[in-house]
């Protein structure tokens, strides 16, 4: 390229004139002709301030035209591409003739040259030139116009050929690397490849635009238009290079603060590039300087990242460093030139695009090496993924499988139920909730091994009953669920299969037990269209099956929901009712049937509801079984009873109070009650605790027994309420500390039925009580014949409307001993 070098000698083929320029400034209205321009006061020492020509003309004059004496005819005046509104060149010959050319951004025409130049040819030999003037209207800044030279036709042609050859190599290298990585990108779609493809496109566009190769395809795309595009493209080029570096280095090598800084600098480059492209965000020289400083900041950030990556033994960084070092060096020279610290030379610009072509190849090698590493990592990750998949599947099955029966567990059940309810086809299906009745008694009789064997047998039986299309799960200790697609034939078959399971005999260690199942059924979507509501409705049907005697299947029907809604409404209102004092106790005497005297009283809860009036537990009693509001209310009732015992010892010598399993939840509950008796100075033998058979059969029986035993040992008496209506077995009477049995009112009402069954049951209960030395109390005595027959049968105590209706304590004060009946 020695033939393209600038020289100051008269026989040089390319003569640089930029440093020999003199300057003059004229207003916008200045006439444009050789005589007027020649008369201007040119300053050959320093360029004028920007504000003087910002909205006018700045003229450059070649100080020594004799330097062109060796130029043949048709030499070319070459100028740097800058942004301007108009550009005028005037060449004055020694004979007084003049060549004048005016260019605008829209009329560049063929006045462009490869290498980022504008050219104006002159037909006369250089020895005839007397003066050369170049004027710019609204020039960005004179310091941005860095080139002014003349070239012979041969030199200009060689320069064009050199640029064309270079750009051919440049474009070929960029496009080859682009296509190679595009093919890889299509298959892999990795982040660093995306940035490399973006960088390649921007590098190619920048090279073609800056060198004016684009003008060969798009006529007129040179001069100010190309300069504006160059600002945007070079900013994007630096930004994409930043992002490529940050993403191509192996994961975890670069610190997070550096990646964030690099990304911010990339965004800053783009923002300043956009500002420079638009030309409307400040003085052009200031924006140009900021853009160059942003370039330097990005280069510094990358240099720091390269140093960190080298210390971290990164492989990829060496390919990156090999590709970027020449580019960074050349760009550093360009930045120095832009700040006026280096000479203007075509060799620097040519080196820019040569190094960019080299970089594209080097970065392709970096990407190839990165893919080699990623391939190894991918293979290792795939192997690890397979191992994890196997472990995950094992864990998933374990997490969704019941360890005892091998059926789905509660989590698997709810997942299946939600999926079927949310399915697009909304296909109808049945949900059955199934409880194994009296599992506690089975465990007591057969041992836990026998109970587990029973559960396994139930699981197998339900699988067989449901068939291949059923989803069977164990969702609790003694709870199962079956989900089955609805169909008349399938439902009939399932019902028959479940009925066949009932009373199946289980033998274990020489003992046997008959299987009993309580079943609740709800239909989707007839009974509910969401999994939560469907489950609740099936649970309501299950509760009904238990309530009506167990060992049966009950279907959900809307009144059950109304009942639940009523219970929930009572739950919401009870808390405020306690605060407003709406709850009170009414007392009903328990009479000695032999003497007719009052033996004790039973405290019965009443609710003076602001809308419904006075309510008994027959209306709101189910709410009392709730663990939250129900427990609070039961404790409130117990506290009212204890205060009544303390305040009215003569009227209430002894009192019976109904408690639930939640109030007898272990020894701590018993100790709490005994402590409260001591605080109120109440003798324990004045209190009788009544519990129902439902409490006896509760799953917390062991803790209930501990609590009752502790209270009984302290002197508190215990009564089994509503005896005969539940499923308490004789084993409970043997092990639990009961002092009395209370015959349910339903048997008392049927005492004189023709079939005589109620009488025989009562007689049996009385005999059982006497044999166990337990007191027997008959509830619901309403007529004198009932009282007399019960007394004749040996029943010692009774209570009912015959003696007195439940009444508040104030009414008892005025009755005295009037409750006695002779």
Tab-separated table of N, CA and C in Angstrom, residues 421-485:
chain	number	residue	atom	x	y	z
A	421	UNK	N	-62.132	-32.301	37.115
A	421	UNK	CA	-63.099	-31.199	37.197
A	421	UNK	C	-62.770	-30.079	36.221
A	422	UNK	N	-61.477	-29.908	35.920
A	422	UNK	CA	-61.055	-28.814	35.043
A	422	UNK	C	-60.885	-29.259	33.602
A	423	UNK	N	-61.165	-30.521	33.302
A	423	UNK	CA	-61.021	-31.023	31.928
A	423	UNK	C	-61.969	-30.298	30.990
A	424	UNK	N	-61.517	-30.124	29.763
A	424	UNK	CA	-62.291	-29.332	28.795
A	424	UNK	C	-63.629	-29.978	28.457
A	425	UNK	N	-63.680	-31.322	28.445
A	425	UNK	CA	-64.927	-31.966	28.023
A	425	UNK	C	-65.970	-32.052	29.133
A	426	UNK	N	-65.547	-31.732	30.389
A	426	UNK	CA	-66.495	-31.726	31.509
A	426	UNK	C	-67.270	-33.053	31.591
A	427	UNK	N	-66.564	-34.155	31.373
A	427	UNK	CA	-67.219	-35.466	31.401
A	427	UNK	C	-67.720	-35.773	32.808
A	428	UNK	N	-68.940	-36.285	32.943
A	428	UNK	CA	-69.489	-36.577	34.275
A	428	UNK	C	-68.762	-37.750	34.926
A	429	UNK	N	-68.664	-37.711	36.248
A	429	UNK	CA	-68.062	-38.821	36.982
A	429	UNK	C	-68.620	-38.843	38.402
A	430	UNK	N	-68.321	-39.946	39.103
A	430	UNK	CA	-68.777	-40.134	40.477
A	430	UNK	C	-67.589	-39.990	41.416
A	431	UNK	N	-67.831	-39.383	42.566
A	431	UNK	CA	-66.844	-39.327	43.637
A	431	UNK	C	-67.444	-40.008	44.856
A	432	UNK	N	-66.762	-41.035	45.359
A	432	UNK	CA	-67.207	-41.735	46.551
A	432	UNK	C	-66.137	-41.606	47.625
A	433	UNK	N	-66.531	-41.143	48.801
A	433	UNK	CA	-65.662	-41.102	49.966
A	433	UNK	C	-66.092	-42.243	50.889
A	434	UNK	N	-65.122	-43.049	51.316
A	434	UNK	CA	-65.417	-44.288	52.029
A	434	UNK	C	-64.632	-44.318	53.335
A	435	UNK	N	-65.329	-44.542	54.444
A	435	UNK	CA	-64.699	-44.689	55.749
A	435	UNK	C	-64.827	-46.128	56.227
A	436	UNK	N	-63.747	-46.661	56.775
A	436	UNK	CA	-63.802	-47.970	57.429
A	436	UNK	C	-64.336	-47.748	58.837
A	437	UNK	N	-65.497	-48.289	59.139
A	437	UNK	CA	-66.131	-48.058	60.428
A	437	UNK	C	-65.361	-48.750	61.544
A	438	UNK	N	-65.272	-48.033	62.687
A	438	UNK	CA	-64.767	-48.621	63.934
A	438	UNK	C	-63.347	-49.164	63.808
A	439	UNK	N	-62.494	-48.452	63.072
A	439	UNK	CA	-61.119	-48.936	62.917
A	439	UNK	C	-60.400	-48.986	64.259
A	440	UNK	N	-60.742	-48.054	65.155
A	440	UNK	CA	-60.127	-48.061	66.482
A	440	UNK	C	-60.431	-49.382	67.206
A	441	UNK	N	-61.689	-49.816	67.150
A	441	UNK	CA	-62.052	-51.077	67.792
A	441	UNK	C	-61.352	-52.258	67.135
A	442	UNK	N	-61.194	-52.190	65.811
A	442	UNK	CA	-60.507	-53.265	65.098
A	442	UNK	C	-59.060	-53.360	65.562
A	443	UNK	N	-58.408	-52.186	65.683
A	443	UNK	CA	-57.023	-52.179	66.165
A	443	UNK	C	-56.943	-52.720	67.585
A	444	UNK	N	-57.949	-52.351	68.418
A	444	UNK	CA	-57.954	-52.860	69.795
A	444	UNK	C	-58.155	-54.376	69.823
A	445	UNK	N	-58.973	-54.884	68.918
A	445	UNK	CA	-59.323	-56.310	68.929
A	445	UNK	C	-58.271	-57.161	68.221
A	446	UNK	N	-57.843	-56.689	67.058
A	446	UNK	CA	-56.938	-57.486	66.233
A	446	UNK	C	-55.495	-57.014	66.284
A	447	UNK	N	-55.260	-55.876	66.921
A	447	UNK	CA	-53.920	-55.301	66.903
A	447	UNK	C	-53.711	-54.454	65.660
A	448	UNK	N	-52.670	-53.637	65.710
A	448	UNK	CA	-52.426	-52.746	64.565
A	448	UNK	C	-52.052	-53.524	63.313
A	449	UNK	N	-51.397	-54.656	63.481
A	449	UNK	CA	-51.105	-55.476	62.306
A	449	UNK	C	-52.397	-55.925	61.638
A	450	UNK	N	-53.372	-56.317	62.468
A	450	UNK	CA	-54.663	-56.722	61.913
A	450	UNK	C	-55.371	-55.560	61.253
A	451	UNK	N	-55.270	-54.356	61.888
A	451	UNK	CA	-55.875	-53.171	61.272
A	451	UNK	C	-55.253	-52.847	59.935
A	452	UNK	N	-53.911	-52.951	59.859
A	452	UNK	CA	-53.229	-52.690	58.588
A	452	UNK	C	-53.646	-53.706	57.528
A	453	UNK	N	-53.769	-54.969	57.954
A	453	UNK	CA	-54.183	-55.997	57.006
A	453	UNK	C	-55.579	-55.715	56.486
A	454	UNK	N	-56.468	-55.247	57.393
A	454	UNK	CA	-57.821	-54.883	56.968
A	454	UNK	C	-57.785	-53.771	55.929
A	455	UNK	N	-56.953	-52.734	56.181
A	455	UNK	CA	-56.864	-51.617	55.235
A	455	UNK	C	-56.341	-52.090	53.880
A	456	UNK	N	-55.359	-52.996	53.897
A	456	UNK	CA	-54.861	-53.536	52.634
A	456	UNK	C	-55.978	-54.285	51.897
A	457	UNK	N	-56.763	-55.035	52.658
A	457	UNK	CA	-57.854	-55.784	52.042
A	457	UNK	C	-58.908	-54.851	51.475
A	458	UNK	N	-59.190	-53.760	52.202
A	458	UNK	CA	-60.157	-52.783	51.708
A	458	UNK	C	-59.646	-52.148	50.415
A	459	UNK	N	-58.349	-51.789	50.393
A	459	UNK	CA	-57.778	-51.206	49.178
A	459	UNK	C	-57.915	-52.129	47.989
A	460	UNK	N	-57.586	-53.413	48.172
A	460	UNK	CA	-57.703	-54.369	47.073
A	460	UNK	C	-59.166	-54.535	46.658
A	461	UNK	N	-60.062	-54.572	47.650
A	461	UNK	CA	-61.481	-54.720	47.333
A	461	UNK	C	-62.023	-53.543	46.554
A	462	UNK	N	-61.586	-52.320	46.932
A	462	UNK	CA	-62.054	-51.120	46.222
A	462	UNK	C	-61.487	-51.077	44.809
A	463	UNK	N	-60.235	-51.515	44.626
A	463	UNK	CA	-59.669	-51.581	43.282
A	463	UNK	C	-60.480	-52.524	42.400
A	464	UNK	N	-60.828	-53.676	42.952
A	464	UNK	CA	-61.618	-54.636	42.180
A	464	UNK	C	-63.018	-54.107	41.919
A	465	UNK	N	-63.592	-53.421	42.916
A	465	UNK	CA	-64.945	-52.884	42.754
A	465	UNK	C	-64.976	-51.760	41.723
A	466	UNK	N	-63.942	-50.917	41.738
A	466	UNK	CA	-63.917	-49.781	40.807
A	466	UNK	C	-63.637	-50.192	39.383
A	467	UNK	N	-62.855	-51.251	39.188
A	467	UNK	CA	-62.512	-51.671	37.835
A	467	UNK	C	-61.337	-50.885	37.286
A	468	UNK	N	-61.006	-51.143	36.049
A	468	UNK	CA	-59.798	-50.576	35.449
A	468	UNK	C	-59.904	-49.067	35.230
A	469	UNK	N	-61.124	-48.532	35.158
A	469	UNK	CA	-61.286	-47.106	34.865
A	469	UNK	C	-61.402	-46.253	36.115
A	470	UNK	N	-61.366	-46.854	37.279
A	470	UNK	CA	-61.532	-46.109	38.527
A	470	UNK	C	-60.175	-45.661	39.074
A	471	UNK	N	-60.178	-44.509	39.746
A	471	UNK	CA	-59.007	-44.013	40.462
A	471	UNK	C	-59.287	-44.197	41.955
A	472	UNK	N	-58.519	-45.101	42.590
A	472	UNK	CA	-58.743	-45.418	43.999
A	472	UNK	C	-57.572	-44.876	44.815
A	473	UNK	N	-57.878	-44.180	45.904
A	473	UNK	CA	-56.846	-43.576	46.743
A	473	UNK	C	-57.188	-43.797	48.206
A	474	UNK	N	-56.131	-43.862	49.006
A	474	UNK	CA	-56.305	-43.833	50.457
A	474	UNK	C	-55.934	-42.429	50.912
A	475	UNK	N	-56.908	-41.688	51.442
A	475	UNK	CA	-56.701	-40.271	51.714
A	475	UNK	C	-56.594	-39.976	53.199
A	476	UNK	N	-56.653	-40.999	54.040
A	476	UNK	CA	-56.511	-40.809	55.476
A	476	UNK	C	-56.325	-42.146	56.146
A	477	UNK	N	-56.279	-42.141	57.480
A	477	UNK	CA	-56.062	-43.380	58.196
A	477	UNK	C	-57.061	-44.445	57.845
A	478	UNK	N	-58.348	-44.123	57.892
A	478	UNK	CA	-59.387	-45.092	57.551
A	478	UNK	C	-60.280	-44.588	56.422
A	479	UNK	N	-59.758	-43.666	55.639
A	479	UNK	CA	-60.553	-43.025	54.590
A	479	UNK	C	-60.015	-43.384	53.206
A	480	UNK	N	-60.927	-43.708	52.323
A	480	UNK	CA	-60.593	-44.009	50.933
A	480	UNK	C	-61.464	-43.144	50.017
A	481	UNK	N	-61.021	-43.015	48.772
A	481	UNK	CA	-61.793	-42.269	47.777
A	481	UNK	C	-61.756	-43.043	46.460
A	482	UNK	N	-62.876	-43.018	45.754
A	482	UNK	CA	-62.972	-43.645	44.440
A	482	UNK	C	-63.536	-42.621	43.464
A	483	UNK	N	-62.844	-42.410	42.352
A	483	UNK	CA	-63.316	-41.535	41.280
A	483	UNK	C	-63.561	-42.413	40.063
A	484	UNK	N	-64.795	-42.370	39.533
A	484	UNK	CA	-65.169	-43.260	38.437
A	484	UNK	C	-66.036	-42.509	37.444
A	485	UNK	N	-65.722	-42.671	36.150
A	485	UNK	CA	-66.533	-42.052	35.105
A	485	UNK	C	-67.977	-42.512	35.237
